[in-house]
Amino acid sequence: MTKSCLLLAVSLFALPVFADEGKAAAPVTKEIQQNDRVRVAEVTFKPGNVSPSAKRPMRVVHTLKGGSLERTFEDGTKEAVQWKTGETKILTEERPYAIKNVGKGDVRLL
């Protein structure tokens, strides 16, 4: 009886863990400034974080902490993007895509 109760308790506590296994957490976005023409935000991708697929406007991105991200486009194609600390990029991709941190450390972009 005791073993059965223990097994039931372990099963109940483990269920939420397995239920969320298929969902990746979204990156954390901290808004710095915004007006009617521009938005400045710091985005932190922890390993495994995935942003939702979206069309993004042209933007300038500065890397606070580099790492490996992967873009996944709506047609299923993937593109690896390396970010080096201190690097600044102008991004003009118009197709909607999701972003995933495929590296081992945090990636912080401004």
PDB file of N, CA and C in Angstrom:
ATOM      1  N   MET A   1       0.822  -1.192   0.000  1.00  0.00           N
ATOM      2  CA  MET A   1       0.000   0.000   0.000  1.00  0.00           C
ATOM      3  C   MET A   1       0.869   1.259   0.000  1.00  0.00           C
ATOM      4  N   THR A   2       1.915   1.266   0.830  1.00  0.00           N
ATOM      5  CA  THR A   2       2.798   2.421   0.902  1.00  0.00           C
ATOM      6  C   THR A   2       3.486   2.655  -0.435  1.00  0.00           C
ATOM      7  N   LYS A   3       3.927   1.574  -1.096  1.00  0.00           N
ATOM      8  CA  LYS A   3       4.577   1.703  -2.400  1.00  0.00           C
ATOM      9  C   LYS A   3       3.604   2.260  -3.428  1.00  0.00           C
ATOM     10  N   SER A   4       2.342   1.840  -3.351  1.00  0.00           N
ATOM     11  CA  SER A   4       1.325   2.332  -4.287  1.00  0.00           C
ATOM     12  C   SER A   4       1.083   3.823  -4.099  1.00  0.00           C
ATOM     13  N   CYS A   5       1.018   4.271  -2.846  1.00  0.00           N
ATOM     14  CA  CYS A   5       0.814   5.692  -2.559  1.00  0.00           C
ATOM     15  C   CYS A   5       2.006   6.513  -3.035  1.00  0.00           C
ATOM     16  N   LEU A   6       3.212   6.001  -2.806  1.00  0.00           N
ATOM     17  CA  LEU A   6       4.421   6.685  -3.242  1.00  0.00           C
ATOM     18  C   LEU A   6       4.450   6.787  -4.760  1.00  0.00           C
ATOM     19  N   LEU A   7       4.121   5.712  -5.451  1.00  0.00           N
ATOM     20  CA  LEU A   7       4.097   5.705  -6.910  1.00  0.00           C
ATOM     21  C   LEU A   7       3.061   6.700  -7.435  1.00  0.00           C
ATOM     22  N   LEU A   8       1.897   6.759  -6.801  1.00  0.00           N
ATOM     23  CA  LEU A   8       0.858   7.698  -7.206  1.00  0.00           C
ATOM     24  C   LEU A   8       1.330   9.138  -7.007  1.00  0.00           C
ATOM     25  N   ALA A   9       1.948   9.423  -5.870  1.00  0.00           N
ATOM     26  CA  ALA A   9       2.434  10.772  -5.582  1.00  0.00           C
ATOM     27  C   ALA A   9       3.498  11.198  -6.591  1.00  0.00           C
ATOM     28  N   VAL A  10       4.445  10.325  -6.881  1.00  0.00           N
ATOM     29  CA  VAL A  10       5.501  10.629  -7.851  1.00  0.00           C
ATOM     30  C   VAL A  10       4.892  10.868  -9.224  1.00  0.00           C
ATOM     31  N   SER A  11       3.919  10.060  -9.604  1.00  0.00           N
ATOM     32  CA  SER A  11       3.257  10.205 -10.908  1.00  0.00           C
ATOM     33  C   SER A  11       2.541  11.545 -11.018  1.00  0.00           C
ATOM     34  N   LEU A  12       1.845  11.951  -9.960  1.00  0.00           N
ATOM     35  CA  LEU A  12       1.106  13.209  -9.998  1.00  0.00           C
ATOM     36  C   LEU A  12       2.033  14.409 -10.093  1.00  0.00           C
ATOM     37  N   PHE A  13       3.163  14.375  -9.376  1.00  0.00           N
ATOM     38  CA  PHE A  13       4.102  15.491  -9.431  1.00  0.00           C
ATOM     39  C   PHE A  13       4.867  15.516 -10.746  1.00  0.00           C
ATOM     40  N   ALA A  14       5.086  14.379 -11.356  1.00  0.00           N
ATOM     41  CA  ALA A  14       5.834  14.311 -12.612  1.00  0.00           C
ATOM     42  C   ALA A  14       4.984  14.714 -13.805  1.00  0.00           C
ATOM     43  N   LEU A  15       3.665  14.575 -13.720  1.00  0.00           N
ATOM     44  CA  LEU A  15       2.783  14.895 -14.848  1.00  0.00           C
ATOM     45  C   LEU A  15       2.981  16.305 -15.397  1.00  0.00           C
ATOM     46  N   PRO A  16       2.985  17.363 -14.567  1.00  0.00           N
ATOM     47  CA  PRO A  16       3.174  18.701 -15.122  1.00  0.00           C
ATOM     48  C   PRO A  16       4.519  18.864 -15.825  1.00  0.00           C
ATOM     49  N   VAL A  17       5.546  18.207 -15.346  1.00  0.00           N
ATOM     50  CA  VAL A  17       6.860  18.291 -15.980  1.00  0.00           C
ATOM     51  C   VAL A  17       6.798  17.732 -17.387  1.00  0.00           C
ATOM     52  N   PHE A  18       6.193  16.567 -17.563  1.00  0.00           N
ATOM     53  CA  PHE A  18       6.104  15.956 -18.886  1.00  0.00           C
ATOM     54  C   PHE A  18       5.122  16.707 -19.778  1.00  0.00           C
ATOM     55  N   ALA A  19       4.103  17.330 -19.220  1.00  0.00           N
ATOM     56  CA  ALA A  19       3.128  18.068 -20.015  1.00  0.00           C
ATOM     57  C   ALA A  19       3.766  19.280 -20.678  1.00  0.00           C
ATOM     58  N   ASP A  20       4.717  19.945 -20.001  1.00  0.00           N
ATOM     59  CA  ASP A  20       5.370  21.130 -20.547  1.00  0.00           C
ATOM     60  C   ASP A  20       6.597  20.799 -21.381  1.00  0.00           C
ATOM     61  N   GLU A  21       6.971  19.538 -21.448  1.00  0.00           N
ATOM     62  CA  GLU A  21       8.194  19.149 -22.127  1.00  0.00           C
ATOM     63  C   GLU A  21       8.225  19.605 -23.580  1.00  0.00           C
ATOM     64  N   GLY A  22       7.083  19.593 -24.285  1.00  0.00           N
ATOM     65  CA  GLY A  22       7.042  19.962 -25.690  1.00  0.00           C
ATOM     66  C   GLY A  22       7.055  21.464 -25.928  1.00  0.00           C
ATOM     67  N   LYS A  23       6.807  22.263 -24.899  1.00  0.00           N
ATOM     68  CA  LYS A  23       6.769  23.709 -25.043  1.00  0.00           C
ATOM     69  C   LYS A  23       8.103  24.306 -24.627  1.00  0.00           C
ATOM     70  N   ALA A  24       8.632  25.186 -25.479  1.00  0.00           N
ATOM     71  CA  ALA A  24       9.851  25.894 -25.119  1.00  0.00           C
ATOM     72  C   ALA A  24       9.460  27.269 -24.580  1.00  0.00           C
ATOM     73  N   ALA A  25      10.186  27.738 -23.599  1.00  0.00           N
ATOM     74  CA  ALA A  25       9.909  29.049 -23.028  1.00  0.00           C
ATOM     75  C   ALA A  25      10.297  30.144 -24.014  1.00  0.00           C
ATOM     76  N   ALA A  26       9.578  31.247 -23.950  1.00  0.00           N
ATOM     77  CA  ALA A  26       9.882  32.398 -24.799  1.00  0.00           C
ATOM     78  C   ALA A  26      11.029  33.191 -24.182  1.00  0.00           C
ATOM     79  N   PRO A  27      11.777  33.925 -25.004  1.00  0.00           N
ATOM     80  CA  PRO A  27      12.834  34.771 -24.458  1.00  0.00           C
ATOM     81  C   PRO A  27      12.233  35.906 -23.624  1.00  0.00           C
ATOM     82  N   VAL A  28      13.056  36.514 -22.784  1.00  0.00           N
ATOM     83  CA  VAL A  28      12.612  37.621 -21.938  1.00  0.00           C
ATOM     84  C   VAL A  28      12.930  38.931 -22.651  1.00  0.00           C
ATOM     85  N   THR A  29      11.910  39.779 -22.825  1.00  0.00           N
ATOM     86  CA  THR A  29      12.088  41.072 -23.480  1.00  0.00           C
ATOM     87  C   THR A  29      11.891  42.179 -22.455  1.00  0.00           C
ATOM     88  N   LYS A  30      12.883  43.076 -22.375  1.00  0.00           N
ATOM     89  CA  LYS A  30      12.822  44.211 -21.451  1.00  0.00           C
ATOM     90  C   LYS A  30      12.837  45.482 -22.296  1.00  0.00           C
ATOM     91  N   GLU A  31      11.734  46.208 -22.277  1.00  0.00           N
ATOM     92  CA  GLU A  31      11.663  47.439 -23.067  1.00  0.00           C
ATOM     93  C   GLU A  31      12.501  48.526 -22.412  1.00  0.00           C
ATOM     94  N   ILE A  32      13.359  49.168 -23.227  1.00  0.00           N
ATOM     95  CA  ILE A  32      14.236  50.232 -22.730  1.00  0.00           C
ATOM     96  C   ILE A  32      13.608  51.600 -23.008  1.00  0.00           C
ATOM     97  N   GLN A  33      13.227  51.836 -24.259  1.00  0.00           N
ATOM     98  CA  GLN A  33      12.598  53.086 -24.699  1.00  0.00           C
ATOM     99  C   GLN A  33      11.667  52.790 -25.861  1.00  0.00           C
ATOM    100  N   GLN A  34      10.651  53.637 -26.039  1.00  0.00           N
ATOM    101  CA  GLN A  34       9.773  53.502 -27.197  1.00  0.00           C
ATOM    102  C   GLN A  34       9.093  54.834 -27.461  1.00  0.00           C
ATOM    103  N   ASN A  35       8.948  55.152 -28.768  1.00  0.00           N
ATOM    104  CA  ASN A  35       8.133  56.293 -29.167  1.00  0.00           C
ATOM    105  C   ASN A  35       7.379  55.906 -30.429  1.00  0.00           C
ATOM    106  N   ASP A  36       6.810  56.878 -31.140  1.00  0.00           N
ATOM    107  CA  ASP A  36       6.021  56.544 -32.325  1.00  0.00           C
ATOM    108  C   ASP A  36       6.865  56.096 -33.516  1.00  0.00           C
ATOM    109  N   ARG A  37       8.192  56.222 -33.437  1.00  0.00           N
ATOM    110  CA  ARG A  37       9.053  55.852 -34.566  1.00  0.00           C
ATOM    111  C   ARG A  37      10.029  54.718 -34.281  1.00  0.00           C
ATOM    112  N   VAL A  38      10.381  54.517 -33.022  1.00  0.00           N
ATOM    113  CA  VAL A  38      11.409  53.518 -32.713  1.00  0.00           C
ATOM    114  C   VAL A  38      11.117  52.835 -31.378  1.00  0.00           C
ATOM    115  N   ARG A  39      11.568  51.587 -31.282  1.00  0.00           N
ATOM    116  CA  ARG A  39      11.442  50.812 -30.043  1.00  0.00           C
ATOM    117  C   ARG A  39      12.812  50.217 -29.736  1.00  0.00           C
ATOM    118  N   VAL A  40      13.269  50.376 -28.512  1.00  0.00           N
ATOM    119  CA  VAL A  40      14.539  49.797 -28.073  1.00  0.00           C
ATOM    120  C   VAL A  40      14.223  48.796 -26.970  1.00  0.00           C
ATOM    121  N   ALA A  41      14.672  47.556 -27.160  1.00  0.00           N
ATOM    122  CA  ALA A  41      14.401  46.507 -26.174  1.00  0.00           C
ATOM    123  C   ALA A  41      15.606  45.589 -26.061  1.00  0.00           C
ATOM    124  N   GLU A  42      15.824  45.082 -24.861  1.00  0.00           N
ATOM    125  CA  GLU A  42      16.848  44.056 -24.640  1.00  0.00           C
ATOM    126  C   GLU A  42      16.128  42.713 -24.599  1.00  0.00           C
ATOM    127  N   VAL A  43      16.618  41.769 -25.400  1.00  0.00           N
ATOM    128  CA  VAL A  43      16.013  40.440 -25.453  1.00  0.00           C
ATOM    129  C   VAL A  43      17.050  39.424 -24.996  1.00  0.00           C
ATOM    130  N   THR A  44      16.691  38.598 -24.019  1.00  0.00           N
ATOM    131  CA  THR A  44      17.580  37.555 -23.514  1.00  0.00           C
ATOM    132  C   THR A  44      17.006  36.194 -23.871  1.00  0.00           C
ATOM    133  N   PHE A  45      17.794  35.434 -24.650  1.00  0.00           N
ATOM    134  CA  PHE A  45      17.434  34.065 -25.015  1.00  0.00           C
ATOM    135  C   PHE A  45      18.245  33.119 -24.143  1.00  0.00           C
ATOM    136  N   LYS A  46      17.604  32.390 -23.271  1.00  0.00           N
ATOM    137  CA  LYS A  46      18.279  31.324 -22.529  1.00  0.00           C
ATOM    138  C   LYS A  46      18.345  30.109 -23.444  1.00  0.00           C
ATOM    139  N   PRO A  47      19.264  29.165 -23.197  1.00  0.00           N
ATOM    140  CA  PRO A  47      19.342  27.976 -24.055  1.00  0.00           C
ATOM    141  C   PRO A  47      17.976  27.295 -24.184  1.00  0.00           C
ATOM    142  N   GLY A  48      17.574  27.038 -25.424  1.00  0.00           N
ATOM    143  CA  GLY A  48      16.299  26.387 -25.688  1.00  0.00           C
ATOM    144  C   GLY A  48      15.121  27.328 -25.855  1.00  0.00           C
ATOM    145  N   ASN A  49      15.263  28.611 -25.442  1.00  0.00           N
ATOM    146  CA  ASN A  49      14.164  29.570 -25.619  1.00  0.00           C
ATOM    147  C   ASN A  49      13.827  29.737 -27.089  1.00  0.00           C
ATOM    148  N   VAL A  50      12.527  29.870 -27.377  1.00  0.00           N
ATOM    149  CA  VAL A  50      12.057  30.051 -28.752  1.00  0.00           C
ATOM    150  C   VAL A  50      11.080  31.220 -28.792  1.00  0.00           C
ATOM    151  N   SER A  51      11.305  32.145 -29.723  1.00  0.00           N
ATOM    152  CA  SER A  51      10.344  33.230 -29.930  1.00  0.00           C
ATOM    153  C   SER A  51       9.277  32.753 -30.901  1.00  0.00           C
ATOM    154  N   PRO A  52       8.076  33.304 -30.827  1.00  0.00           N
ATOM    155  CA  PRO A  52       7.046  32.907 -31.794  1.00  0.00           C
ATOM    156  C   PRO A  52       7.415  33.388 -33.191  1.00  0.00           C
ATOM    157  N   SER A  53       6.906  32.692 -34.195  1.00  0.00           N
ATOM    158  CA  SER A  53       7.142  33.105 -35.576  1.00  0.00           C
ATOM    159  C   SER A  53       6.426  34.426 -35.819  1.00  0.00           C
ATOM    160  N   ALA A  54       7.155  35.372 -36.415  1.00  0.00           N
ATOM    161  CA  ALA A  54       6.583  36.688 -36.681  1.00  0.00           C
ATOM    162  C   ALA A  54       7.348  37.356 -37.809  1.00  0.00           C
ATOM    163  N   LYS A  55       6.670  38.268 -38.485  1.00  0.00           N
ATOM    164  CA  LYS A  55       7.328  39.112 -39.477  1.00  0.00           C
ATOM    165  C   LYS A  55       7.911  40.284 -38.701  1.00  0.00           C
ATOM    166  N   ARG A  56       9.161  40.590 -38.942  1.00  0.00           N
ATOM    167  CA  ARG A  56       9.832  41.640 -38.192  1.00  0.00           C
ATOM    168  C   ARG A  56      10.241  42.768 -39.133  1.00  0.00           C
ATOM    169  N   PRO A  57      10.121  44.021 -38.689  1.00  0.00           N
ATOM    170  CA  PRO A  57      10.540  45.141 -39.533  1.00  0.00           C
ATOM    171  C   PRO A  57      12.069  45.213 -39.605  1.00  0.00           C
ATOM    172  N   MET A  58      12.575  46.021 -40.551  1.00  0.00           N
ATOM    173  CA  MET A  58      14.019  46.259 -40.606  1.00  0.00           C
ATOM    174  C   MET A  58      14.443  46.815 -39.248  1.00  0.00           C
ATOM    175  N   ARG A  59      15.597  46.358 -38.764  1.00  0.00           N
ATOM    176  CA  ARG A  59      16.045  46.799 -37.451  1.00  0.00           C
ATOM    177  C   ARG A  59      17.554  46.709 -37.326  1.00  0.00           C
ATOM    178  N   VAL A  60      18.073  47.431 -36.354  1.00  0.00           N
ATOM    179  CA  VAL A  60      19.491  47.392 -36.006  1.00  0.00           C
ATOM    180  C   VAL A  60      19.579  46.649 -34.684  1.00  0.00           C
ATOM    181  N   VAL A  61      20.453  45.635 -34.627  1.00  0.00           N
ATOM    182  CA  VAL A  61      20.581  44.813 -33.421  1.00  0.00           C
ATOM    183  C   VAL A  61      22.037  44.826 -32.974  1.00  0.00           C
ATOM    184  N   HIS A  62      22.250  45.138 -31.697  1.00  0.00           N
ATOM    185  CA  HIS A  62      23.592  45.113 -31.107  1.00  0.00           C
ATOM    186  C   HIS A  62      23.670  43.928 -30.151  1.00  0.00           C
ATOM    187  N   THR A  63      24.778  43.206 -30.194  1.00  0.00           N
ATOM    188  CA  THR A  63      24.950  42.012 -29.368  1.00  0.00           C
ATOM    189  C   THR A  63      25.625  42.364 -28.048  1.00  0.00           C
ATOM    190  N   LEU A  64      24.909  42.149 -26.951  1.00  0.00           N
ATOM    191  CA  LEU A  64      25.478  42.351 -25.621  1.00  0.00           C
ATOM    192  C   LEU A  64      26.223  41.104 -25.156  1.00  0.00           C
ATOM    193  N   LYS A  65      25.691  39.925 -25.513  1.00  0.00           N
ATOM    194  CA  LYS A  65      26.338  38.648 -25.199  1.00  0.00           C
ATOM    195  C   LYS A  65      26.045  37.702 -26.354  1.00  0.00           C
ATOM    196  N   GLY A  66      27.091  37.254 -27.015  1.00  0.00           N
ATOM    197  CA  GLY A  66      26.943  36.451 -28.226  1.00  0.00           C
ATOM    198  C   GLY A  66      26.603  34.992 -27.975  1.00  0.00           C
ATOM    199  N   GLY A  67      26.287  34.324 -29.089  1.00  0.00           N
ATOM    200  CA  GLY A  67      25.955  32.909 -29.041  1.00  0.00           C
ATOM    201  C   GLY A  67      25.352  32.450 -30.350  1.00  0.00           C
ATOM    202  N   SER A  68      24.725  31.283 -30.320  1.00  0.00           N
ATOM    203  CA  SER A  68      24.166  30.655 -31.522  1.00  0.00           C
ATOM    204  C   SER A  68      22.642  30.661 -31.490  1.00  0.00           C
ATOM    205  N   LEU A  69      22.053  31.290 -32.493  1.00  0.00           N
ATOM    206  CA  LEU A  69      20.604  31.285 -32.655  1.00  0.00           C
ATOM    207  C   LEU A  69      20.271  30.608 -33.976  1.00  0.00           C
ATOM    208  N   GLU A  70      19.050  30.125 -34.071  1.00  0.00           N
ATOM    209  CA  GLU A  70      18.596  29.474 -35.297  1.00  0.00           C
ATOM    210  C   GLU A  70      17.239  30.055 -35.680  1.00  0.00           C
ATOM    211  N   ARG A  71      17.132  30.505 -36.933  1.00  0.00           N
ATOM    212  CA  ARG A  71      15.855  30.984 -37.463  1.00  0.00           C
ATOM    213  C   ARG A  71      15.138  29.817 -38.123  1.00  0.00           C
ATOM    214  N   THR A  72      13.846  29.675 -37.861  1.00  0.00           N
ATOM    215  CA  THR A  72      13.025  28.673 -38.543  1.00  0.00           C
ATOM    216  C   THR A  72      11.907  29.414 -39.262  1.00  0.00           C
ATOM    217  N   PHE A  73      11.922  29.311 -40.593  1.00  0.00           N
ATOM    218  CA  PHE A  73      10.940  29.995 -41.422  1.00  0.00           C
ATOM    219  C   PHE A  73       9.675  29.160 -41.529  1.00  0.00           C
ATOM    220  N   GLU A  74       8.594  29.786 -41.966  1.00  0.00           N
ATOM    221  CA  GLU A  74       7.295  29.108 -42.038  1.00  0.00           C
ATOM    222  C   GLU A  74       7.304  27.895 -42.954  1.00  0.00           C
ATOM    223  N   ASP A  75       8.205  27.875 -43.954  1.00  0.00           N
ATOM    224  CA  ASP A  75       8.273  26.721 -44.861  1.00  0.00           C
ATOM    225  C   ASP A  75       9.120  25.584 -44.295  1.00  0.00           C
ATOM    226  N   GLY A  76       9.642  25.771 -43.058  1.00  0.00           N
ATOM    227  CA  GLY A  76      10.426  24.729 -42.402  1.00  0.00           C
ATOM    228  C   GLY A  76      11.925  24.860 -42.583  1.00  0.00           C
ATOM    229  N   THR A  77      12.382  25.762 -43.452  1.00  0.00           N
ATOM    230  CA  THR A  77      13.824  25.933 -43.629  1.00  0.00           C
ATOM    231  C   THR A  77      14.415  26.590 -42.387  1.00  0.00           C
ATOM    232  N   LYS A  78      15.667  26.238 -42.118  1.00  0.00           N
ATOM    233  CA  LYS A  78      16.364  26.749 -40.936  1.00  0.00           C
ATOM    234  C   LYS A  78      17.638  27.454 -41.366  1.00  0.00           C
ATOM    235  N   GLU A  79      18.022  28.443 -40.562  1.00  0.00           N
ATOM    236  CA  GLU A  79      19.227  29.212 -40.845  1.00  0.00           C
ATOM    237  C   GLU A  79      19.948  29.474 -39.524  1.00  0.00           C
ATOM    238  N   ALA A  80      21.200  29.062 -39.442  1.00  0.00           N
ATOM    239  CA  ALA A  80      22.000  29.306 -38.240  1.00  0.00           C
ATOM    240  C   ALA A  80      22.534  30.737 -38.289  1.00  0.00           C
ATOM    241  N   VAL A  81      22.476  31.421 -37.144  1.00  0.00           N
ATOM    242  CA  VAL A  81      22.983  32.788 -37.054  1.00  0.00           C
ATOM    243  C   VAL A  81      23.902  32.870 -35.839  1.00  0.00           C
ATOM    244  N   GLN A  82      25.146  33.250 -36.087  1.00  0.00           N
ATOM    245  CA  GLN A  82      26.114  33.425 -35.008  1.00  0.00           C
ATOM    246  C   GLN A  82      26.168  34.903 -34.626  1.00  0.00           C
ATOM    247  N   TRP A  83      26.095  35.181 -33.348  1.00  0.00           N
ATOM    248  CA  TRP A  83      26.183  36.541 -32.836  1.00  0.00           C
ATOM    249  C   TRP A  83      27.440  36.646 -31.988  1.00  0.00           C
ATOM    250  N   LYS A  84      28.292  37.625 -32.292  1.00  0.00           N
ATOM    251  CA  LYS A  84      29.518  37.852 -31.522  1.00  0.00           C
ATOM    252  C   LYS A  84      29.306  39.054 -30.610  1.00  0.00           C
ATOM    253  N   THR A  85      29.761  38.939 -29.373  1.00  0.00           N
ATOM    254  CA  THR A  85      29.632  40.027 -28.411  1.00  0.00           C
ATOM    255  C   THR A  85      30.238  41.302 -28.988  1.00  0.00           C
ATOM    256  N   GLY A  86      29.499  42.412 -28.910  1.00  0.00           N
ATOM    257  CA  GLY A  86      29.953  43.703 -29.410  1.00  0.00           C
ATOM    258  C   GLY A  86      29.603  43.969 -30.866  1.00  0.00           C
ATOM    259  N   GLU A  87      29.128  42.969 -31.573  1.00  0.00           N
ATOM    260  CA  GLU A  87      28.793  43.091 -32.992  1.00  0.00           C
ATOM    261  C   GLU A  87      27.430  43.775 -33.166  1.00  0.00           C
ATOM    262  N   THR A  88      27.309  44.575 -34.230  1.00  0.00           N
ATOM    263  CA  THR A  88      26.044  45.217 -34.581  1.00  0.00           C
ATOM    264  C   THR A  88      25.668  44.795 -35.991  1.00  0.00           C
ATOM    265  N   LYS A  89      24.390  44.415 -36.181  1.00  0.00           N
ATOM    266  CA  LYS A  89      23.904  43.981 -37.495  1.00  0.00           C
ATOM    267  C   LYS A  89      22.656  44.769 -37.873  1.00  0.00           C
ATOM    268  N   ILE A  90      22.494  45.004 -39.180  1.00  0.00           N
ATOM    269  CA  ILE A  90      21.253  45.547 -39.717  1.00  0.00           C
ATOM    270  C   ILE A  90      20.514  44.364 -40.322  1.00  0.00           C
ATOM    271  N   LEU A  91      19.326  44.065 -39.812  1.00  0.00           N
ATOM    272  CA  LEU A  91      18.553  42.908 -40.273  1.00  0.00           C
ATOM    273  C   LEU A  91      17.399  43.371 -41.153  1.00  0.00           C
ATOM    274  N   THR A  92      17.308  42.764 -42.339  1.00  0.00           N
ATOM    275  CA  THR A  92      16.286  43.172 -43.305  1.00  0.00           C
ATOM    276  C   THR A  92      15.389  42.018 -43.751  1.00  0.00           C
ATOM    277  N   GLU A  93      15.538  40.847 -43.151  1.00  0.00           N
ATOM    278  CA  GLU A  93      14.723  39.683 -43.539  1.00  0.00           C
ATOM    279  C   GLU A  93      13.239  40.016 -43.392  1.00  0.00           C
ATOM    280  N   GLU A  94      12.470  39.786 -44.458  1.00  0.00           N
ATOM    281  CA  GLU A  94      11.045  40.120 -44.441  1.00  0.00           C
ATOM    282  C   GLU A  94      10.136  38.931 -44.176  1.00  0.00           C
ATOM    283  N   ARG A  95      10.626  37.705 -44.407  1.00  0.00           N
ATOM    284  CA  ARG A  95       9.782  36.522 -44.187  1.00  0.00           C
ATOM    285  C   ARG A  95       9.603  36.280 -42.687  1.00  0.00           C
ATOM    286  N   PRO A  96       8.424  35.851 -42.248  1.00  0.00           N
ATOM    287  CA  PRO A  96       8.219  35.514 -40.835  1.00  0.00           C
ATOM    288  C   PRO A  96       9.105  34.331 -40.425  1.00  0.00           C
ATOM    289  N   TYR A  97       9.623  34.380 -39.198  1.00  0.00           N
ATOM    290  CA  TYR A  97      10.428  33.276 -38.677  1.00  0.00           C
ATOM    291  C   TYR A  97      10.412  33.271 -37.159  1.00  0.00           C
ATOM    292  N   ALA A  98      10.683  32.099 -36.598  1.00  0.00           N
ATOM    293  CA  ALA A  98      10.860  31.936 -35.151  1.00  0.00           C
ATOM    294  C   ALA A  98      12.360  31.912 -34.884  1.00  0.00           C
ATOM    295  N   ILE A  99      12.759  32.268 -33.678  1.00  0.00           N
ATOM    296  CA  ILE A  99      14.174  32.268 -33.298  1.00  0.00           C
ATOM    297  C   ILE A  99      14.347  31.352 -32.095  1.00  0.00           C
ATOM    298  N   LYS A 100      15.366  30.481 -32.157  1.00  0.00           N
ATOM    299  CA  LYS A 100      15.654  29.569 -31.046  1.00  0.00           C
ATOM    300  C   LYS A 100      17.125  29.681 -30.667  1.00  0.00           C
ATOM    301  N   ASN A 101      17.397  29.706 -29.355  1.00  0.00           N
ATOM    302  CA  ASN A 101      18.777  29.652 -28.875  1.00  0.00           C
ATOM    303  C   ASN A 101      19.201  28.189 -28.883  1.00  0.00           C
ATOM    304  N   VAL A 102      20.099  27.842 -29.799  1.00  0.00           N
ATOM    305  CA  VAL A 102      20.569  26.462 -29.921  1.00  0.00           C
ATOM    306  C   VAL A 102      21.926  26.270 -29.250  1.00  0.00           C
ATOM    307  N   GLY A 103      22.428  27.312 -28.594  1.00  0.00           N
ATOM    308  CA  GLY A 103      23.718  27.228 -27.917  1.00  0.00           C
ATOM    309  C   GLY A 103      23.589  26.788 -26.472  1.00  0.00           C
ATOM    310  N   LYS A 104      24.712  26.876 -25.751  1.00  0.00           N
ATOM    311  CA  LYS A 104      24.754  26.427 -24.355  1.00  0.00           C
ATOM    312  C   LYS A 104      24.645  27.567 -23.354  1.00  0.00           C
ATOM    313  N   GLY A 105      24.771  28.812 -23.826  1.00  0.00           N
ATOM    314  CA  GLY A 105      24.701  29.957 -22.925  1.00  0.00           C
ATOM    315  C   GLY A 105      23.639  30.946 -23.357  1.00  0.00           C
ATOM    316  N   ASP A 106      23.400  31.945 -22.506  1.00  0.00           N
ATOM    317  CA  ASP A 106      22.440  32.996 -22.832  1.00  0.00           C
ATOM    318  C   ASP A 106      22.939  33.825 -24.010  1.00  0.00           C
ATOM    319  N   VAL A 107      22.008  34.352 -24.798  1.00  0.00           N
ATOM    320  CA  VAL A 107      22.302  35.321 -25.853  1.00  0.00           C
ATOM    321  C   VAL A 107      21.493  36.563 -25.511  1.00  0.00           C
ATOM    322  N   ARG A 108      22.183  37.728 -25.457  1.00  0.00           N
ATOM    323  CA  ARG A 108      21.503  38.984 -25.124  1.00  0.00           C
ATOM    324  C   ARG A 108      21.673  39.962 -26.277  1.00  0.00           C
ATOM    325  N   LEU A 109      20.553  40.431 -26.790  1.00  0.00           N
ATOM    326  CA  LEU A 109      20.553  41.356 -27.922  1.00  0.00           C
ATOM    327  C   LEU A 109      19.852  42.644 -27.528  1.00  0.00           C
ATOM    328  N   LEU A 110      20.306  43.758 -28.114  1.00  0.00           N
ATOM    329  CA  LEU A 110      19.702  45.065 -27.855  1.00  0.00           C
ATOM    330  C   LEU A 110      19.223  45.635 -29.172  1.00  0.00           C
TER     331      LEU A 110
END
